[in-house]
mmCIF file of C-alpha atoms and ligand atoms in Angstrom:
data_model
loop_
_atom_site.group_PDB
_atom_site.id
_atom_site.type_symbol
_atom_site.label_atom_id
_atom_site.label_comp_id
_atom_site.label_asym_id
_atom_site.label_seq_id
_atom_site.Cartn_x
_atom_site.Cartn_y
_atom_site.Cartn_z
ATOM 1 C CA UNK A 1 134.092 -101.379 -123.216
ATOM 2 C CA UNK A 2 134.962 -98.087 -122.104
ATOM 3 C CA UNK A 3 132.190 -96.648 -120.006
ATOM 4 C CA UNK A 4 131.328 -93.495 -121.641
ATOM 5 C CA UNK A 5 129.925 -95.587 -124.664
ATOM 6 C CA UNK A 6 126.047 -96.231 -124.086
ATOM 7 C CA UNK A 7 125.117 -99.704 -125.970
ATOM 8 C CA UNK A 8 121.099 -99.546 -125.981
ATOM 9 C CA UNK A 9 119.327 -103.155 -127.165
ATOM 10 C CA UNK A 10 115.831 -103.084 -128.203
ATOM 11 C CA UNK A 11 114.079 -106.072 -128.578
ATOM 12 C CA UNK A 12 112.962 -105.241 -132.491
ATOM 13 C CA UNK A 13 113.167 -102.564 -135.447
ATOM 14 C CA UNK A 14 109.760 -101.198 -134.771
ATOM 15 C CA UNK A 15 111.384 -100.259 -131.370
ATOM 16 C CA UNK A 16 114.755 -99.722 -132.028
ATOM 17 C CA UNK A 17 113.656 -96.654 -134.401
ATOM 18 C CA UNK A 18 110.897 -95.410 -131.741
ATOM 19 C CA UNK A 19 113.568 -95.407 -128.813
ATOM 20 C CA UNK A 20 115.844 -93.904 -131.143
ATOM 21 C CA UNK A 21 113.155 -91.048 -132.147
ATOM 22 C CA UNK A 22 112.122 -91.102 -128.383
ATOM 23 C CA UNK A 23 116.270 -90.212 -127.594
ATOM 24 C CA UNK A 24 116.231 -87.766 -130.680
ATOM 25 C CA UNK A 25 113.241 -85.367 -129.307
ATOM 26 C CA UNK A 26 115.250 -85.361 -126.142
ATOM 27 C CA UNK A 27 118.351 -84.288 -126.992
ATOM 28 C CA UNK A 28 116.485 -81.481 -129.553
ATOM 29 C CA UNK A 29 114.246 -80.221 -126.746
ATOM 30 C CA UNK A 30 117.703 -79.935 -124.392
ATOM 31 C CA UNK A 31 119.361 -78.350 -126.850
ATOM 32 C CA UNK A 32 116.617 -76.279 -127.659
ATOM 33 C CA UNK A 33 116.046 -74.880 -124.240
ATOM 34 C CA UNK A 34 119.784 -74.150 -123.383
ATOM 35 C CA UNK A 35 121.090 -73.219 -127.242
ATOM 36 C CA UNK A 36 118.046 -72.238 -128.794
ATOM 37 C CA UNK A 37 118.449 -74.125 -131.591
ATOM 38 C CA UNK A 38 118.965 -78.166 -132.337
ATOM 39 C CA UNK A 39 121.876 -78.943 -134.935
ATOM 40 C CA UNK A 40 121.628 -82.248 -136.415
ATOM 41 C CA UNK A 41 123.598 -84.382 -139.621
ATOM 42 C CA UNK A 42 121.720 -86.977 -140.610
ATOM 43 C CA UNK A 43 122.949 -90.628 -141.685
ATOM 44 C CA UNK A 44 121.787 -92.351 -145.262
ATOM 45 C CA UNK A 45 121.093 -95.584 -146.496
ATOM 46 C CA UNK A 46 117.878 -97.626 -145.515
ATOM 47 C CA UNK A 47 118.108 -98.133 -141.787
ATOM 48 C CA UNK A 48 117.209 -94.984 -140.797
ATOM 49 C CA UNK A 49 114.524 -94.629 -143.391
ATOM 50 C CA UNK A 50 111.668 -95.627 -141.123
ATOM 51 C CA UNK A 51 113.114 -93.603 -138.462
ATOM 52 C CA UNK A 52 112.812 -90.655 -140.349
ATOM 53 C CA UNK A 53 108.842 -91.830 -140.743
ATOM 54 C CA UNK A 54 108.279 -92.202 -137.312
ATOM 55 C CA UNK A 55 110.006 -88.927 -136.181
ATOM 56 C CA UNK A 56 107.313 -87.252 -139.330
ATOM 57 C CA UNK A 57 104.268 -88.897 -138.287
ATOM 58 C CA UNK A 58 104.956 -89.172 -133.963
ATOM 59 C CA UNK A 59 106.645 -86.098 -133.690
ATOM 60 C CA UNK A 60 105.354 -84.306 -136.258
ATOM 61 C CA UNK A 61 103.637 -82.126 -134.026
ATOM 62 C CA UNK A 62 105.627 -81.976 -131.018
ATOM 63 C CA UNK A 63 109.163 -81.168 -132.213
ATOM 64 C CA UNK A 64 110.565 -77.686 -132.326
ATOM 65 C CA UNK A 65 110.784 -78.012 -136.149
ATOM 66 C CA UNK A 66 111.458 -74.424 -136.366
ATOM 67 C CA UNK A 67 114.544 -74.338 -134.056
ATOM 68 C CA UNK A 68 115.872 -77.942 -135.804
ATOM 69 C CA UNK A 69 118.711 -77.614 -138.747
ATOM 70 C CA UNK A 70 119.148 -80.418 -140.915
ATOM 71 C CA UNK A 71 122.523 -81.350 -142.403
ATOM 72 C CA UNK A 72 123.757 -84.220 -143.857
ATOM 73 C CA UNK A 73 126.960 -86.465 -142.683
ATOM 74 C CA UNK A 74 127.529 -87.562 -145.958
ATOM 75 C CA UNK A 75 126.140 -87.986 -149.686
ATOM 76 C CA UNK A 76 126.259 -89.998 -152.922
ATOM 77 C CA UNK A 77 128.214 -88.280 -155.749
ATOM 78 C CA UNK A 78 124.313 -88.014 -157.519
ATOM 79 C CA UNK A 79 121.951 -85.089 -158.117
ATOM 80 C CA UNK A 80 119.107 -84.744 -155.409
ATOM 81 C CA UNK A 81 116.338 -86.774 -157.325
ATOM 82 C CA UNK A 82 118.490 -89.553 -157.773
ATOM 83 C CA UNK A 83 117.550 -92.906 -156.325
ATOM 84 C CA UNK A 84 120.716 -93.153 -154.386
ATOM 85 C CA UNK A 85 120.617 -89.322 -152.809
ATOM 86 C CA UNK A 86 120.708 -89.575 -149.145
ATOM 87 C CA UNK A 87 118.813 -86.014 -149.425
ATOM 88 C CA UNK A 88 116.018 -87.472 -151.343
ATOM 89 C CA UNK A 89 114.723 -90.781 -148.934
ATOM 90 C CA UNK A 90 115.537 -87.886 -146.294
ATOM 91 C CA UNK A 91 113.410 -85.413 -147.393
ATOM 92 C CA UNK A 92 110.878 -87.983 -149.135
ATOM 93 C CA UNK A 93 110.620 -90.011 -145.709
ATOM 94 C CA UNK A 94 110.516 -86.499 -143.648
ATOM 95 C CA UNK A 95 111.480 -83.353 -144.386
ATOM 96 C CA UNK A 96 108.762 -82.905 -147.353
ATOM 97 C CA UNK A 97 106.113 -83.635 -144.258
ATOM 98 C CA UNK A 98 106.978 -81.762 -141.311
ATOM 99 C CA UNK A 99 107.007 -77.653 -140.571
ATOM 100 C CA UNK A 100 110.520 -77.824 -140.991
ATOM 101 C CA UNK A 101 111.763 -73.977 -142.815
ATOM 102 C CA UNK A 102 113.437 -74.680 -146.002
ATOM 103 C CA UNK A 103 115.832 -72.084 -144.981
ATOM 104 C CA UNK A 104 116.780 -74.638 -142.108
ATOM 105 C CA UNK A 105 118.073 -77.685 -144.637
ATOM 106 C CA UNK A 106 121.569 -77.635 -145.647
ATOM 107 C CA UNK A 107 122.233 -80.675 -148.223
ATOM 108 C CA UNK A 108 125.530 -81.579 -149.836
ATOM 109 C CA UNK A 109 125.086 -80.248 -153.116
ATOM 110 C CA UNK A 110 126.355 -83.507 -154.770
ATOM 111 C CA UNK A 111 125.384 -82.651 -158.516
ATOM 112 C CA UNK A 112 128.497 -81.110 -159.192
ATOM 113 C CA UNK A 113 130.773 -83.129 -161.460
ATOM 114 C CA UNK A 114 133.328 -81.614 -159.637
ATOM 115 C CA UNK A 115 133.356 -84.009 -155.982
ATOM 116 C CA UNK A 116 135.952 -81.968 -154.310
ATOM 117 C CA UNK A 117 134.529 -78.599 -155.210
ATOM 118 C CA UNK A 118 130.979 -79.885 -153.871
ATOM 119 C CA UNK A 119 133.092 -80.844 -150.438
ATOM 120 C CA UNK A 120 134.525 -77.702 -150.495
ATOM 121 C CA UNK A 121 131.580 -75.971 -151.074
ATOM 122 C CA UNK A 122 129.901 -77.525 -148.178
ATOM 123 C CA UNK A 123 132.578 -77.295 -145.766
ATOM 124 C CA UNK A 124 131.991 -73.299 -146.221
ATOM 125 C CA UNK A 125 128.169 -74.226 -145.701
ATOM 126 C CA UNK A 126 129.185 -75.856 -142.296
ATOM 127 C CA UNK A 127 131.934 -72.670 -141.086
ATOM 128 C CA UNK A 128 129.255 -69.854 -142.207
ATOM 129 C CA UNK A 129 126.347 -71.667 -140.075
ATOM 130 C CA UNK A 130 128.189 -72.208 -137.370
ATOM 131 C CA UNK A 131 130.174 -69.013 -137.637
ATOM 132 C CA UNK A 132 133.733 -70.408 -137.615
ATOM 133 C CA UNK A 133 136.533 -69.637 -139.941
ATOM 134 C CA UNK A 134 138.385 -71.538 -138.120
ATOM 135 C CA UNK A 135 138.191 -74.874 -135.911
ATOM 136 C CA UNK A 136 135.459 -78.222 -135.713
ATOM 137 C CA UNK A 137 131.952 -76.910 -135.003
ATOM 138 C CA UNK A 138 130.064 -78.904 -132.844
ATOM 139 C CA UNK A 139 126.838 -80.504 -133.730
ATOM 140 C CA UNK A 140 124.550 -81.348 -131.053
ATOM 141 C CA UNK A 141 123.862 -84.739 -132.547
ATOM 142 C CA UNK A 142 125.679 -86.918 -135.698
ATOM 143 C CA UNK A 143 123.413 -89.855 -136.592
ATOM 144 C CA UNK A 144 125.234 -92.474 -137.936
ATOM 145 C CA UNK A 145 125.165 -96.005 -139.619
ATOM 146 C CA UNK A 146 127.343 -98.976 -140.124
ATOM 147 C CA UNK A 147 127.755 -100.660 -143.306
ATOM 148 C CA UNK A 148 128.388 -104.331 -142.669
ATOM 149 C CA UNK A 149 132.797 -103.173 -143.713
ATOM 150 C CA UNK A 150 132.246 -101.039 -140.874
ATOM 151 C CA UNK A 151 132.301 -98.000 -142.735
ATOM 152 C CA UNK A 152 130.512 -95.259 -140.996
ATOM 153 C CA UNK A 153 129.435 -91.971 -143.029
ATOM 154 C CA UNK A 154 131.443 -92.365 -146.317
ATOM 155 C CA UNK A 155 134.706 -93.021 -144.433
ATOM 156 C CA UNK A 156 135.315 -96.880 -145.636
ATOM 157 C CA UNK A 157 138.008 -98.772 -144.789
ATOM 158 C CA UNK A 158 141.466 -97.811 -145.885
ATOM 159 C CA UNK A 159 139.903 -94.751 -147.899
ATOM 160 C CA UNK A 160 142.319 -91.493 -147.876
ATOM 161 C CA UNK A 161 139.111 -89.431 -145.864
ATOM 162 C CA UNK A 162 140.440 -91.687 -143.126
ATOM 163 C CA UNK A 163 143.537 -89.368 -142.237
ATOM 164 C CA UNK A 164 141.973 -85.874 -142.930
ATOM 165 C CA UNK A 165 142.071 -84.164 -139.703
ATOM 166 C CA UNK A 166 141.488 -80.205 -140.474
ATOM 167 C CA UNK A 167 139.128 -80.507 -143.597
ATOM 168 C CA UNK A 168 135.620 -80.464 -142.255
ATOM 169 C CA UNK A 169 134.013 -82.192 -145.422
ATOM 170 C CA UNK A 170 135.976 -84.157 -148.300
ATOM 171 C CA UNK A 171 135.428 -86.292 -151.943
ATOM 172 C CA UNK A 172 136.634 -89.460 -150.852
ATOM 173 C CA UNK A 173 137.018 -91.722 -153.682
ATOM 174 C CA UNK A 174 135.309 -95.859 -152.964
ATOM 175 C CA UNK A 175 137.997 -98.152 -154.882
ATOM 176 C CA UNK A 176 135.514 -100.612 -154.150
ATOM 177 C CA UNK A 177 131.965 -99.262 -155.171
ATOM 178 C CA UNK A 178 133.830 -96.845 -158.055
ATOM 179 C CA UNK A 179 132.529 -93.621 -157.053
ATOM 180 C CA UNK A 180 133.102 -90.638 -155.250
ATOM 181 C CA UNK A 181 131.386 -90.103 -151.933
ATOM 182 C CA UNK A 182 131.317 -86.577 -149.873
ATOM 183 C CA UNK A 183 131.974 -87.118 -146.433
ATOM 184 C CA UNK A 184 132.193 -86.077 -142.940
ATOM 185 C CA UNK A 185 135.867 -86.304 -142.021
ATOM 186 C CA UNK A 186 136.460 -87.834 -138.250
ATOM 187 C CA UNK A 187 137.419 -84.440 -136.748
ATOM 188 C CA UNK A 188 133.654 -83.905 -137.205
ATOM 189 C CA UNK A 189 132.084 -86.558 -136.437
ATOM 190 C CA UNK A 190 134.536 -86.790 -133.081
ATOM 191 C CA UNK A 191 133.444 -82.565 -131.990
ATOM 192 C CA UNK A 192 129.720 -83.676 -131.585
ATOM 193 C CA UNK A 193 128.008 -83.402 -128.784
ATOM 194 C CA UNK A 194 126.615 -86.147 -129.222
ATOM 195 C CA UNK A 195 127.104 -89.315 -131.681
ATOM 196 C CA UNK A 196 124.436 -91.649 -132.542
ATOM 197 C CA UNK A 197 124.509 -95.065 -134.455
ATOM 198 C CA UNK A 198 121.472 -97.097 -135.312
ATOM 199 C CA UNK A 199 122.397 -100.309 -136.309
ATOM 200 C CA UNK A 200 119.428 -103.033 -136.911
ATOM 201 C CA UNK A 201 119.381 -106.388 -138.820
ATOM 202 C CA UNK A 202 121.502 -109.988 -138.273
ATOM 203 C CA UNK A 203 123.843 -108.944 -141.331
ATOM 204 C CA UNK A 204 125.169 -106.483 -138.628
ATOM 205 C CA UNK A 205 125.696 -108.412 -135.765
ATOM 206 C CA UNK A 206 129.567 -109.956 -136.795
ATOM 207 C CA UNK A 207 131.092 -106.460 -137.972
ATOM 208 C CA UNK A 208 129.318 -104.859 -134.678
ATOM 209 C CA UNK A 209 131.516 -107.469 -132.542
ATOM 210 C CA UNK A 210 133.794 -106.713 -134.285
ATOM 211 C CA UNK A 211 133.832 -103.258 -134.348
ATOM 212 C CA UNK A 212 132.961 -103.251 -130.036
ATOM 213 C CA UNK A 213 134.543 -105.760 -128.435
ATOM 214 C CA UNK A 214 137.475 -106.961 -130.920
ATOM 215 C CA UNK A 215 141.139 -104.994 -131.000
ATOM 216 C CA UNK A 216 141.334 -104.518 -134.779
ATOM 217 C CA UNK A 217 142.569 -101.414 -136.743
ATOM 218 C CA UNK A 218 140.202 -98.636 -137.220
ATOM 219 C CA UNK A 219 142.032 -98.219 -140.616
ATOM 220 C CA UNK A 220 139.754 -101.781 -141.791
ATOM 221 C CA UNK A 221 136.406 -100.969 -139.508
ATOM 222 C CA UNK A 222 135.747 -97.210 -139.751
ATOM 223 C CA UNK A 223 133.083 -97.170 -137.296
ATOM 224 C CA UNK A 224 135.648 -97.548 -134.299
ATOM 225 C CA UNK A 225 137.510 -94.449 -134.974
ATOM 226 C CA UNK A 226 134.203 -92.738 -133.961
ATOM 227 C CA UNK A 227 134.883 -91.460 -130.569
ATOM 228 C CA UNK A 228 133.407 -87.848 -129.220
ATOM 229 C CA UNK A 229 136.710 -86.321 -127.547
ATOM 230 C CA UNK A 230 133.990 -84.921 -125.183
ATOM 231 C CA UNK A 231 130.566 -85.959 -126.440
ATOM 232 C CA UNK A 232 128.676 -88.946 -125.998
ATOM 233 C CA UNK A 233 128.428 -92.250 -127.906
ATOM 234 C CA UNK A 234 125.221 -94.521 -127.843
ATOM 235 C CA UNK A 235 124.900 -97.394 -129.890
ATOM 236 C CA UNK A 236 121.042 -98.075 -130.180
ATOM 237 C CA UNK A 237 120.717 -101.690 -131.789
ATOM 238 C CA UNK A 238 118.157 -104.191 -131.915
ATOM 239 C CA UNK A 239 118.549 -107.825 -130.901
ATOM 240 C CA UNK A 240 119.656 -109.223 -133.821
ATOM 241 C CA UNK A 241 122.123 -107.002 -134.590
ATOM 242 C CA UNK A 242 123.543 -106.923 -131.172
ATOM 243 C CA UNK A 243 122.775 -110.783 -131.339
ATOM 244 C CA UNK A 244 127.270 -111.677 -131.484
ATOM 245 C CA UNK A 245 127.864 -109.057 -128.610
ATOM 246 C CA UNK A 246 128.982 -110.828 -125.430
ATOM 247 C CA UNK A 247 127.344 -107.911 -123.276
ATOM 248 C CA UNK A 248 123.828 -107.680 -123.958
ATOM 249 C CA UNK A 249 122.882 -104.497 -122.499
ATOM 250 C CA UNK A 250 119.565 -102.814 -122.239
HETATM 251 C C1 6PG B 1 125.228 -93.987 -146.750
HETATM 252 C C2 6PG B 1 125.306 -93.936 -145.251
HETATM 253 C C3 6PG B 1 126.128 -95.091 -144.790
HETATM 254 C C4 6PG B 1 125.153 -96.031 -144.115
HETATM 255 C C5 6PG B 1 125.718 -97.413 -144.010
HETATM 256 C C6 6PG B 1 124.650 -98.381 -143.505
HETATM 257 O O1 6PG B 1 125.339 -92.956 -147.410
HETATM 258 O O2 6PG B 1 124.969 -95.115 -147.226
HETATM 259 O O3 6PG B 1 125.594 -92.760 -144.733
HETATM 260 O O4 6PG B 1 127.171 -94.786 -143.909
HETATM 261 O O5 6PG B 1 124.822 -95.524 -142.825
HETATM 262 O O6 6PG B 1 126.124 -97.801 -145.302
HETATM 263 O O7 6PG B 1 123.648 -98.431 -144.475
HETATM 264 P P1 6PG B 1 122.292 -99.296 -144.243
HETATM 265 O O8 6PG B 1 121.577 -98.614 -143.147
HETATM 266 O O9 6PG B 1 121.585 -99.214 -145.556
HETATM 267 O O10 6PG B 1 122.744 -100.679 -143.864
#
């Protein structure tokens, strides 16, 4: 395991998601203090779900709200009411109860019928934030999942989002689940300062051995084609997901 990856193992959920909101105020406060601002894409699905509680209810006082901007790594092809929007449990689980300015939340505006134009549309989001025409802005911190394929984002295995390298933000059509997805592309994910996945749960635990200590194509587990050229990379897991890992690091 290459050194500059940081493999965290809480003992359960409940602490998993409090060291990962603990790691989270951290890196927004540093960020804060030398940027001014904290630049953040958030991950979907239901792991991070009662992270996002925690950091509204804990924090909800002692984060720089006002200096945080919320993106999103990747969304369902679905308006933002829909059960499946990553924006909704986002905003349901958080963003609807904190200080945060609305001015400060960028989602993916999925509801288009038109996937690639809603990709395009929020690639130009990302270059006029972060003021580049040009280039692979830098977040300070990409929260990410791992489905149990070992896609990360919406970048499944052997998906054509896999070999983008200049687009910021693509459709990437899911053979498998029959949809469109909007997605970071790798470039992205791979400029951040720093990189963060929260895995949790036994279903985990064989594609995370997989995905860590086995030489297998990235091509078939996403996940492992998530490598900061200059950022860092912490895995924060609990025990039961780590529980196939032959290191088990704390
Ligand atoms: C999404 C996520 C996706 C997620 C994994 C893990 O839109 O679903 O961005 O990449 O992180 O699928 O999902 P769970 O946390 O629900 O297992």
């Amino acid at each position: 395991m290459d050194s500059s990856v940081e493999i965290r193992v809480l003992t359960t959920p409940q602490e998993l998601f409090a060291a990962a909101a603990e790691a989270i105020a951290q890196l927004a406060m540093e960020a804060v203090a030398e940027r001014g601002r904290f630049t953040l894409a958030l991950s979907g699905g239901s792991t991070p779900k009662s992270l996002y509680t925690l950091l509204a209810t804990n924090a909800r006082t002692s984060l720089p709200w006002d200096r945080m901007f919320f993106f999103w790594g990747d969304e369902r092809h679905v308006p933002p009411n829909h059960p499946d929007s990553n924006y909704r449990m986002v905003n349901e689980a958080m963003l609807s109860k904190v200080p945060v300015p609305v001015e400060n939340v960028f989602r993916i505006k999925a509801e288009n019928r038109d996937a690639a134009s809603a990709a395009q549309e929020y690639e130009q989001t990302l270059r006029k934030f972060f003021q580049q025409e040009s280039g692979i802005p830098n977040f300070d911190l990409i929260l990410l999942g791992m489905g149990p394929d070992g896609h990360t984002a919406s970048l499944f295995p052997g998906t054509a989002a896999l070999q983008e390298r200049s687009r910021l933000v693509v459709a990437n059509w899911v053979e498998k689940l029959k949809t469109n997805r909007l997605t970071f592309t790798l470039p992205v994910l791979n400029a951040a300062r720093c990189v963060i996945f929260l895995v949790s749960g036994i279903d985990k635990a064989a594609v995370l051995k997989t995905v860590l200590e086995d030489d297998v194509p990235g091509e078939q587990y996403p996940a492992k084609l998530v490598r900061p050229s200059a950022g860092k990379l912490i895995w924060m897991l609990d025990r039961a997901a780590a529980s196939a890992l032959s290191i088990q690091s704390r």
